[in-house]
Short mmCIF file of C-alpha atoms in Angstrom, two decimals:
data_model
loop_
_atom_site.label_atom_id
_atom_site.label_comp_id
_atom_site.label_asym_id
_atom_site.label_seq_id
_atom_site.Cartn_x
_atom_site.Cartn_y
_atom_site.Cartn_z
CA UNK A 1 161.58 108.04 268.47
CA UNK A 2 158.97 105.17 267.77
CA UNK A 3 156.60 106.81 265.77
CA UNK A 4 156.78 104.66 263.04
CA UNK A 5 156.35 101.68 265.57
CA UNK A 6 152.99 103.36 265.78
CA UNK A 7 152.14 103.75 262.55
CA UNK A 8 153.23 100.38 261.51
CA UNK A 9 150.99 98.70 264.35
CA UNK A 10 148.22 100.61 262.68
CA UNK A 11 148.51 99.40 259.78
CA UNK A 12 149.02 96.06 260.60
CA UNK A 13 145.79 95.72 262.82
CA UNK A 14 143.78 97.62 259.88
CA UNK A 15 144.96 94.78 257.41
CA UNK A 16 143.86 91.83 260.66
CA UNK A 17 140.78 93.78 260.54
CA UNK A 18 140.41 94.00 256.61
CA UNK A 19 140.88 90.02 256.69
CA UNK A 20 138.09 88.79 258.61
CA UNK A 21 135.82 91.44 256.71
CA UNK A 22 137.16 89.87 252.95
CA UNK A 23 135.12 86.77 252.86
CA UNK A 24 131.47 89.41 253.43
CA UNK A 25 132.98 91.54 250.44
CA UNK A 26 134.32 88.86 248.31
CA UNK A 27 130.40 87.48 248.69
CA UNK A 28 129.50 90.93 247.41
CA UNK A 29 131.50 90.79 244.95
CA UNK A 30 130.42 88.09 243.44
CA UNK A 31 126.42 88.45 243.45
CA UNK A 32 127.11 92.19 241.86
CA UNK A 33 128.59 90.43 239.31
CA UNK A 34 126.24 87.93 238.77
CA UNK A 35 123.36 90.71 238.81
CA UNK A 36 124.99 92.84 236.39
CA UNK A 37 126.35 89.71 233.67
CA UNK A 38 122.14 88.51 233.70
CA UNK A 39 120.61 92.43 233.58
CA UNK A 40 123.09 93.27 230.29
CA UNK A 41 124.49 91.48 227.35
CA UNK A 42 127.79 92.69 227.85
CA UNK A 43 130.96 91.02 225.69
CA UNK A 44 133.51 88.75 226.92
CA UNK A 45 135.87 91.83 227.24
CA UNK A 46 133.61 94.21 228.83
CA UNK A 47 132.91 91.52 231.43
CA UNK A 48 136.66 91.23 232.29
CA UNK A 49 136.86 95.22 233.09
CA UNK A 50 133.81 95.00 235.14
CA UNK A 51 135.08 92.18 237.15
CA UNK A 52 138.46 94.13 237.09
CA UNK A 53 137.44 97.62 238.49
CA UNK A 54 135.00 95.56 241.39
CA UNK A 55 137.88 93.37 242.02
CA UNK A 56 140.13 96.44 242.61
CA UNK A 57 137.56 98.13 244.55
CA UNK A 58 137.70 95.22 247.15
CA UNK A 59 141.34 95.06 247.47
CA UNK A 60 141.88 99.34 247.22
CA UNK A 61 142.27 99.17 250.84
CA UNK A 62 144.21 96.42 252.15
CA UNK A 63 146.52 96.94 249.26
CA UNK A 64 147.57 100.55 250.24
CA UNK A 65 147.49 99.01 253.84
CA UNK A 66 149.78 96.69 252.72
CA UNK A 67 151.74 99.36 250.46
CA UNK A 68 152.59 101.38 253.50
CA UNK A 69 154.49 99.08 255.85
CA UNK A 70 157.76 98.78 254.06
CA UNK A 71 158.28 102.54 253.97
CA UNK A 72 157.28 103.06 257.30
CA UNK A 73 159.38 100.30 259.11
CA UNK A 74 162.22 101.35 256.94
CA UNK A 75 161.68 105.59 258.50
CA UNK A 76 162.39 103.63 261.75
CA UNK A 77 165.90 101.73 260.56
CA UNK A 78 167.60 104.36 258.21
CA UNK A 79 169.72 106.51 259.94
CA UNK A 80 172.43 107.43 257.31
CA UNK A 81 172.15 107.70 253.26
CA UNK A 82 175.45 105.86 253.55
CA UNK A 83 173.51 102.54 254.41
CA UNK A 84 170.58 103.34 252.79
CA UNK A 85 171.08 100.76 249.64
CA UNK A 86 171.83 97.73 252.41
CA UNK A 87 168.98 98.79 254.33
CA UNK A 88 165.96 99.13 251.16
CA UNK A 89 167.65 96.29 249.89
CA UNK A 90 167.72 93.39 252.95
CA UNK A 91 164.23 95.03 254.54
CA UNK A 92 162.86 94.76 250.90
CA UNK A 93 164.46 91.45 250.68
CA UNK A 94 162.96 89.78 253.84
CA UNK A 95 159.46 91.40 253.30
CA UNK A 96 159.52 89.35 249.85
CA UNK A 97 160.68 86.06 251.12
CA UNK A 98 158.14 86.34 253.23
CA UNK A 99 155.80 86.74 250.28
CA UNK A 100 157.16 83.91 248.87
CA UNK A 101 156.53 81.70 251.93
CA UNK A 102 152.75 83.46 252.29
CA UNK A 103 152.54 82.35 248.58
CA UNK A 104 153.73 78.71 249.51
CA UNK A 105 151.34 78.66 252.56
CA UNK A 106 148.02 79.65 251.11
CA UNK A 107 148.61 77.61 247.72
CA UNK A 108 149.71 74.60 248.73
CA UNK A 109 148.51 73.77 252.28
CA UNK A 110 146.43 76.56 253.81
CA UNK A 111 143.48 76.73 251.44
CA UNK A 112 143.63 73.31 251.15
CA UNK A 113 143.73 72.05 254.81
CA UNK A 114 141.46 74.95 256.15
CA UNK A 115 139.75 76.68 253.06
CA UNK A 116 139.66 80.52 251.40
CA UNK A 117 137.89 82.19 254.29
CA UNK A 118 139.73 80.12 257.72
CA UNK A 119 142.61 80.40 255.96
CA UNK A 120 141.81 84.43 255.26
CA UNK A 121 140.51 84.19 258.83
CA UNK A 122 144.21 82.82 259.96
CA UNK A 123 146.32 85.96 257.95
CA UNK A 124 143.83 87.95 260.05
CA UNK A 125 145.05 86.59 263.24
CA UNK A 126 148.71 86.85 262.32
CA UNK A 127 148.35 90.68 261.03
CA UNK A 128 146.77 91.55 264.33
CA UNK A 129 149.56 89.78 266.70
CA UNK A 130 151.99 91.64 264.57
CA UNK A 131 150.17 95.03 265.39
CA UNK A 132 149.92 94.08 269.16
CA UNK A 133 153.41 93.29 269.39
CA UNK A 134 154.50 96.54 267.57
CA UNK A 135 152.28 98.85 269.60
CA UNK A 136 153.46 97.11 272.76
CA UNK A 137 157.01 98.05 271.27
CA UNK A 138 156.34 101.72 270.51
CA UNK A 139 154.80 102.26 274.26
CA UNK A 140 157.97 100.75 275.83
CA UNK A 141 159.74 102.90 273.82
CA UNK A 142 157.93 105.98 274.30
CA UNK A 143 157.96 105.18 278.16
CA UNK A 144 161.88 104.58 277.81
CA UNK A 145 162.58 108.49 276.76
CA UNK A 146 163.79 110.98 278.43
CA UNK A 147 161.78 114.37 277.77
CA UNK A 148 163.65 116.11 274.83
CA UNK A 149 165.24 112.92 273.53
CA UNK A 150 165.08 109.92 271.43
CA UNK A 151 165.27 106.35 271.44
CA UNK A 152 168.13 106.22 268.92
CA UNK A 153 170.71 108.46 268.25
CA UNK A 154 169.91 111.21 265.19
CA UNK A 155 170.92 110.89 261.76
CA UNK A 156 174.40 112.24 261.48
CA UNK A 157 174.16 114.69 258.43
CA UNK A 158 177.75 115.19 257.84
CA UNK A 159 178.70 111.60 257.21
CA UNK A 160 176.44 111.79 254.30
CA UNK A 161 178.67 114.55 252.08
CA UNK A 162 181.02 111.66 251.05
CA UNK A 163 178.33 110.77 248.31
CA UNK A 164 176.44 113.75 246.92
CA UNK A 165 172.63 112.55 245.42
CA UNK A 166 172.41 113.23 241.88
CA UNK A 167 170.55 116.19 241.09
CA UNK A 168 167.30 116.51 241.18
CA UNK A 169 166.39 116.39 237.34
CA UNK A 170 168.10 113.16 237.19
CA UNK A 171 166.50 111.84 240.42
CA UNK A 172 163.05 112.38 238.70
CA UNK A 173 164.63 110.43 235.50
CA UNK A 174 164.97 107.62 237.97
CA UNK A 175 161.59 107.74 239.12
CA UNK A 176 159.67 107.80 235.93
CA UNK A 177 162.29 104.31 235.35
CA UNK A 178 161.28 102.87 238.08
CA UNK A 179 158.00 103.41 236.83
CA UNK A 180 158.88 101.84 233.46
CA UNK A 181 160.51 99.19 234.85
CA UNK A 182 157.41 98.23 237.10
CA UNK A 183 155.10 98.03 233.71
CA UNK A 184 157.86 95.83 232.10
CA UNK A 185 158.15 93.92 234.86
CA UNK A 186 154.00 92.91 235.74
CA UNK A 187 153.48 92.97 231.92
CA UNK A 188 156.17 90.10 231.95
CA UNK A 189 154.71 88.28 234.94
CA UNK A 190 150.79 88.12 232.79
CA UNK A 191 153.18 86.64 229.70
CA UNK A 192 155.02 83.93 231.54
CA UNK A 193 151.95 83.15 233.44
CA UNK A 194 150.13 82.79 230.02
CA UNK A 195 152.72 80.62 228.75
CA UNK A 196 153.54 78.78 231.32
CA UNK A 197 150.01 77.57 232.29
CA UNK A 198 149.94 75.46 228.58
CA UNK A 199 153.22 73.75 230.18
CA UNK A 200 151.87 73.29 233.44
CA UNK A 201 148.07 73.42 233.66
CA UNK A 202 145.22 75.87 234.66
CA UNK A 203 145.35 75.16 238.46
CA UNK A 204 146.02 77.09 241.53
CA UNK A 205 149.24 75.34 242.21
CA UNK A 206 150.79 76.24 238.68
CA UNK A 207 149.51 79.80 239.45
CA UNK A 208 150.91 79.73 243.00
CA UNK A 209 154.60 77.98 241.17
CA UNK A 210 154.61 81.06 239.15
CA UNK A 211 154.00 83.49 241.47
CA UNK A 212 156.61 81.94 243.79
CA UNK A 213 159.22 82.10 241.23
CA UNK A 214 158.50 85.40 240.71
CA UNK A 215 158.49 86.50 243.77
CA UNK A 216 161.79 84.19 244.91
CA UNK A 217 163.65 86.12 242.34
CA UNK A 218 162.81 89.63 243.01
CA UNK A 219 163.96 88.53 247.01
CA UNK A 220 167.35 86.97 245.65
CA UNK A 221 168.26 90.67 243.33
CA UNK A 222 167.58 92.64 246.01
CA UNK A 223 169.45 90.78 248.22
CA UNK A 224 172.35 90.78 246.16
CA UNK A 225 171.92 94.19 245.33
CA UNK A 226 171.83 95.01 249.04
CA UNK A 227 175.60 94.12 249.38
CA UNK A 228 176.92 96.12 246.64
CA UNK A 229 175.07 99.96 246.35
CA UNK A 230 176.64 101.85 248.81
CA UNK A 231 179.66 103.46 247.54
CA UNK A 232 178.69 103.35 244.17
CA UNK A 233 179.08 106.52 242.10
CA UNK A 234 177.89 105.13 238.90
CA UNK A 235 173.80 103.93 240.03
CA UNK A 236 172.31 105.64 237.11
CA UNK A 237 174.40 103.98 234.42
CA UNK A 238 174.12 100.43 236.39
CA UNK A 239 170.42 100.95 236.23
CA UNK A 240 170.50 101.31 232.84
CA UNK A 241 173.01 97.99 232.62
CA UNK A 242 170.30 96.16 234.58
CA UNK A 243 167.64 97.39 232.39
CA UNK A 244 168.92 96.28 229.38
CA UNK A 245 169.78 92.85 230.71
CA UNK A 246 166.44 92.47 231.85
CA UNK A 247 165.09 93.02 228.38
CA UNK A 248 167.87 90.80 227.03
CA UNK A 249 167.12 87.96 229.35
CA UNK A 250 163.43 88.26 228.92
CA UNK A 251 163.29 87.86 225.14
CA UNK A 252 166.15 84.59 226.06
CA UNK A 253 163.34 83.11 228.22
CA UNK A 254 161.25 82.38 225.07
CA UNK A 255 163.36 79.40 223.42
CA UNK A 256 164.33 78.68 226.77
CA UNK A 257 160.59 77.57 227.13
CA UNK A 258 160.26 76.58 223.64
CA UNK A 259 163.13 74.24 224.29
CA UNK A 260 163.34 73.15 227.94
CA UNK A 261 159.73 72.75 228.82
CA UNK A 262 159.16 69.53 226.45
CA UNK A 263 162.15 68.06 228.08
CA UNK A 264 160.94 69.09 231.36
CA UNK A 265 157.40 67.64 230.65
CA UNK A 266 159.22 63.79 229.22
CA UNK A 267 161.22 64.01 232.31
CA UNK A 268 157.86 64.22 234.66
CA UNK A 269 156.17 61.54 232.39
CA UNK A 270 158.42 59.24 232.36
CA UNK A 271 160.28 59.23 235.59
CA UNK A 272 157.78 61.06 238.12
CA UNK A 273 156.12 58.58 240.23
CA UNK A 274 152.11 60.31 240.06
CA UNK A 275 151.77 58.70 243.07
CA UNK A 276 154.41 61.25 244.62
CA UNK A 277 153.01 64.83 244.25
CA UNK A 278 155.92 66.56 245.58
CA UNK A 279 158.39 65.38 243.02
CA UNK A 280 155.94 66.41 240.03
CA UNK A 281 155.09 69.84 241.92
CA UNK A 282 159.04 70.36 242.13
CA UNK A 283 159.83 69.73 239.00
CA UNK A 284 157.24 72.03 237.69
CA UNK A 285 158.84 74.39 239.97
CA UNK A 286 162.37 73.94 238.14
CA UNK A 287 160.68 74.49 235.01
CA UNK A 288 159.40 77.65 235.93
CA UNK A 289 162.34 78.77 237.36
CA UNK A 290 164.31 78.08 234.01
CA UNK A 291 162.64 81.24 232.19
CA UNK A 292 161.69 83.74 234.56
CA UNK A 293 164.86 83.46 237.50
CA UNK A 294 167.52 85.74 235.77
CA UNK A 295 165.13 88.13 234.31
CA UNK A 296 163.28 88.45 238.01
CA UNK A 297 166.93 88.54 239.71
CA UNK A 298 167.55 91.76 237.78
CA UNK A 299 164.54 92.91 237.93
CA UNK A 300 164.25 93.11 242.19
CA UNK A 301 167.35 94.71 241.97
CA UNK A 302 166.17 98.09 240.35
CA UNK A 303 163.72 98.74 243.66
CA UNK A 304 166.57 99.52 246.28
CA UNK A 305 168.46 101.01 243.54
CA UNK A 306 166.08 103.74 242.16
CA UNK A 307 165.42 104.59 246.17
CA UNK A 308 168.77 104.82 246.89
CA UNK A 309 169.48 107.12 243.88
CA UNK A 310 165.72 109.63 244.34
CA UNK A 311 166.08 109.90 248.19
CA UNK A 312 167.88 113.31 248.81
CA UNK A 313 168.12 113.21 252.71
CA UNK A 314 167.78 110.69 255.20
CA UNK A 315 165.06 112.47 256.92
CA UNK A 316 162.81 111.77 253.77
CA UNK A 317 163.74 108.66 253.32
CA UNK A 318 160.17 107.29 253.94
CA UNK A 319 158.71 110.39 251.43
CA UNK A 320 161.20 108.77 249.01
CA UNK A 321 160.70 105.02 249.28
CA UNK A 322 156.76 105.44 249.15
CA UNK A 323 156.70 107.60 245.99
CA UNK A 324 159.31 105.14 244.75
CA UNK A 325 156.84 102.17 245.61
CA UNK A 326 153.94 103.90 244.30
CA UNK A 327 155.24 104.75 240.87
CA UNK A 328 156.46 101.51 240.78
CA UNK A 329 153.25 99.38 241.64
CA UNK A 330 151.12 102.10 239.28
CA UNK A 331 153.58 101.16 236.74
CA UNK A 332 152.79 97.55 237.62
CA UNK A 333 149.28 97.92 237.64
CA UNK A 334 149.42 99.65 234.16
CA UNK A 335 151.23 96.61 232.88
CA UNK A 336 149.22 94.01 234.21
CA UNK A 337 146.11 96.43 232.59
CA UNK A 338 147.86 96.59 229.19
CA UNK A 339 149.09 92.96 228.62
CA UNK A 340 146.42 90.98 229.95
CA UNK A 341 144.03 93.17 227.97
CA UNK A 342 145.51 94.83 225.13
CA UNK A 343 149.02 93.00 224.09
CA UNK A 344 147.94 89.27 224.39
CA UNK A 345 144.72 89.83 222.16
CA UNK A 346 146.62 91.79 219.79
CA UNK A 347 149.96 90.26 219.10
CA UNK A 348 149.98 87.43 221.13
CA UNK A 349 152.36 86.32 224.07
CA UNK A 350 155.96 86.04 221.96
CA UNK A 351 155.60 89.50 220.09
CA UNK A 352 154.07 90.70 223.01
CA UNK A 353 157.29 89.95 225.17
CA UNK A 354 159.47 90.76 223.11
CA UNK A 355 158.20 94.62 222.69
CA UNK A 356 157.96 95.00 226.30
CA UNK A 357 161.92 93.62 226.61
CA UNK A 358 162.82 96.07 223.72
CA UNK A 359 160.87 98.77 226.10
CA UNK A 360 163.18 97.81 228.80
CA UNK A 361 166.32 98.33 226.98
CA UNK A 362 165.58 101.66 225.75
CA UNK A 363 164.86 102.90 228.98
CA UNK A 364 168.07 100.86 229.96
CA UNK A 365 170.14 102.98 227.12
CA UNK A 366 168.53 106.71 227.86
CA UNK A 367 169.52 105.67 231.59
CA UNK A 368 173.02 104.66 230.97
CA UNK A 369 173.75 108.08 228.48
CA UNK A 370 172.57 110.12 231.49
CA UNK A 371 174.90 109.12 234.04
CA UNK A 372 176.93 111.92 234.55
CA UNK A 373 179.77 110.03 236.13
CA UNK A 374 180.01 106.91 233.48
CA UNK A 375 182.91 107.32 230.61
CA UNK A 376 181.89 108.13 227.28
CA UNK A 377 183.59 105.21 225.84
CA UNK A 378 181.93 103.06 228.20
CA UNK A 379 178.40 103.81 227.54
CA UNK A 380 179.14 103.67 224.10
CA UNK A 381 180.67 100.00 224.04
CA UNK A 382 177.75 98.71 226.77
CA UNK A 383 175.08 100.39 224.42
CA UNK A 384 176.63 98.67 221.26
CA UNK A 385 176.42 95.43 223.20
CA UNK A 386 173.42 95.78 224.23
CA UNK A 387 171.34 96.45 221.09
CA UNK A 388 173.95 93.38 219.22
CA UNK A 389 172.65 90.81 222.15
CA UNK A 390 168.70 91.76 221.64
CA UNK A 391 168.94 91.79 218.08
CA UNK A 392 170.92 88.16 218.41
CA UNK A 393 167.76 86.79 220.24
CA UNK A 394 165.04 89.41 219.79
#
């Protein structure tokens, strides 16, 4: 039935709710950490975990809120494994364009035609239309059944013998790569933003430019991705393939930016009327979008793949995609942790990218020797390649 309607509408109008309470505990935030930095001496470092675990506090909630409404929506769509890759994939793909738009809206007009908390205020208001409109779904629904039967049809189990999931020791490989891949991937994101700021500038909008291209390319892989998993016999190897191009095409992105930027940066000096902030903005945009697009293409294509390859049964499917999303954003979170504080301190941004490619084509080559169904020869040749084109640019 429409259960998930339900569900979803809940979430939604907790996250409406969350939003007009964020500006009171943002305030809070910020006097405890005014009172703590002026009661002890702490370093620069210890400072930057305190305002880290307060500033996770704050968001703990409306982050799982948010964490929960792809899985859910998609329990309401799935109905066969068959289609399971084009569904994770185009639902996953719209709820990240509309990230990127979000992104757009609140960096480059919202904040600055309303300010933080109207414009917090406004995301409020949308959430909780979205939860009306949902809820107002699910009762038609539920008023629409007949006692004993659904709204939709029920998933037809022996359609889905065509494709047998991989077993289950090889579904949990998957997992802990997705989990990999989600630390390579946020740990990437804290290096590009690092180095792309000293191109840019220290600003919201380059923040918001680099967040967009981030986000644009995770949308575009699993879009592409969408139109190509089902039927595929071979997803662990091509997991591995996309994990090793990832790390490839990361470590590329560094004379890429060595090289481009300057050119970039004489281009917007000497031709970019500064009277015209849309032309500068847009070409900062292209010159983001120059290092990270390939390496975030690939890298929003491992999400629908990994669920399509750990979810067993279509009547787990929303089990399956939240453990999938929540080893993935843990993964995330750990990389974000790990580069911001450990790896940039250490060994800087370039060394520091480069370990975290090589990280991501290992897992990439353990991934593609454990497909079962991929030729010997094959995984040999692709591995070869592989470790000859990171060497070549690593």
């Amino acid at each position: 039935g429409g259960e998930p309607l339900k569900v979803y509408a809940l979430l939604e109008g907790g996250l409406g709710v969350f939003a007009f309470l964020m500006p009171l505990f943002l305030a809070g935030l910020n006097e405890a950490f005014v009172f703590i930095s002026r009661e002890w001496d702490f370093g620069f470092y210890t400072l930057s975990l305190i305002r880290f675990a307060l500033s996770f506090l704050v968001l703990l909630i409306p982050a799982t809120l948010m964490g929960g409404t792809l899985p859910v929506i998609l329990k309401y769509f799935v109905q066969k494994r068959e289609s399971l890759g084009r569904n994770v994939g185009s639902l996953y793909a719209v709820n990240t364009f509309g990230a990127v738009v979000g992104t757009v809206s609140a960096g480059f007009f919202l904040i600055l035609l309303l300010g933080v908390r109207e414009a917090a205020y406004l995301a409020g208001g949308v959430n909780l239309l979205i939860a009306a409109a949902m809820f107002l779904l699910y009762r038609r629904l539920s008023v629409g059944e007949e006692p004993g039967e659904g709204t939709r049809p029920p998933p037809e189990p022996e359609t889905e013998g065509r494709l047998e999931p991989l077993s289950p020791g090889l579904a949990r490989l998957a997992l802990w790569a997705i989990g990999i891949s989600g630390f390579c991937a946020l740990a990437l994101e804290v290096f590009w933003t690092r180095g792309l700021v000293f191109f840019l500038d220290n600003s919201t909008h380059a923040f918001t430019t680099i967040l967009t291209g981030f986000l644009l390319g995770i949308a575009l892989g699993s879009t592409a991705i969408a139109r190509w998993i089902d039927g595929r016999t071979r997803l662990l190897g091509w997991l591995g393939v996309i994990e090793i191009l990832i790390g490839v095409s990361a470590v590329l992105a560094i004379p890429i930016l060595n090289r481009s930027t300057p050119v970039i940066q004489g281009l917007i000096r000497t031709s970019i009327d500064p009277t015209l902030p849309w032309r500068w903005m847009g070409m900062r945009f292209v010159t983001t979008l120059t290092v990270i697009l390939v390496p975030t293409i690939l890298i929003g294509a491992t999400f629908p793949l990994v669920t399509k390859i750990y979810t067993r049964s279509v009547a787990r499917v929303g089990t399956s995609l939240g453990t999938v999303y929540s080893v993935n954003t843990l993964g995330g979170v750990l990389g974000s942790v790990i580069a911001g504080f450990l790896l940039i301190p250490t060994i800087g941004i370039q060394r520091g990218i480069v370990l975290v490619a090589a990280m991501a084509v290992v897992l990439g080559a353990v991934l593609l020797f454990s497909d079962p169904v991929m030729e010997r020869k094959s995984k040999i040749v692709m591995a070869i390649g592989s470790v000859v084109l990171f060497g070549a640019f690593g």
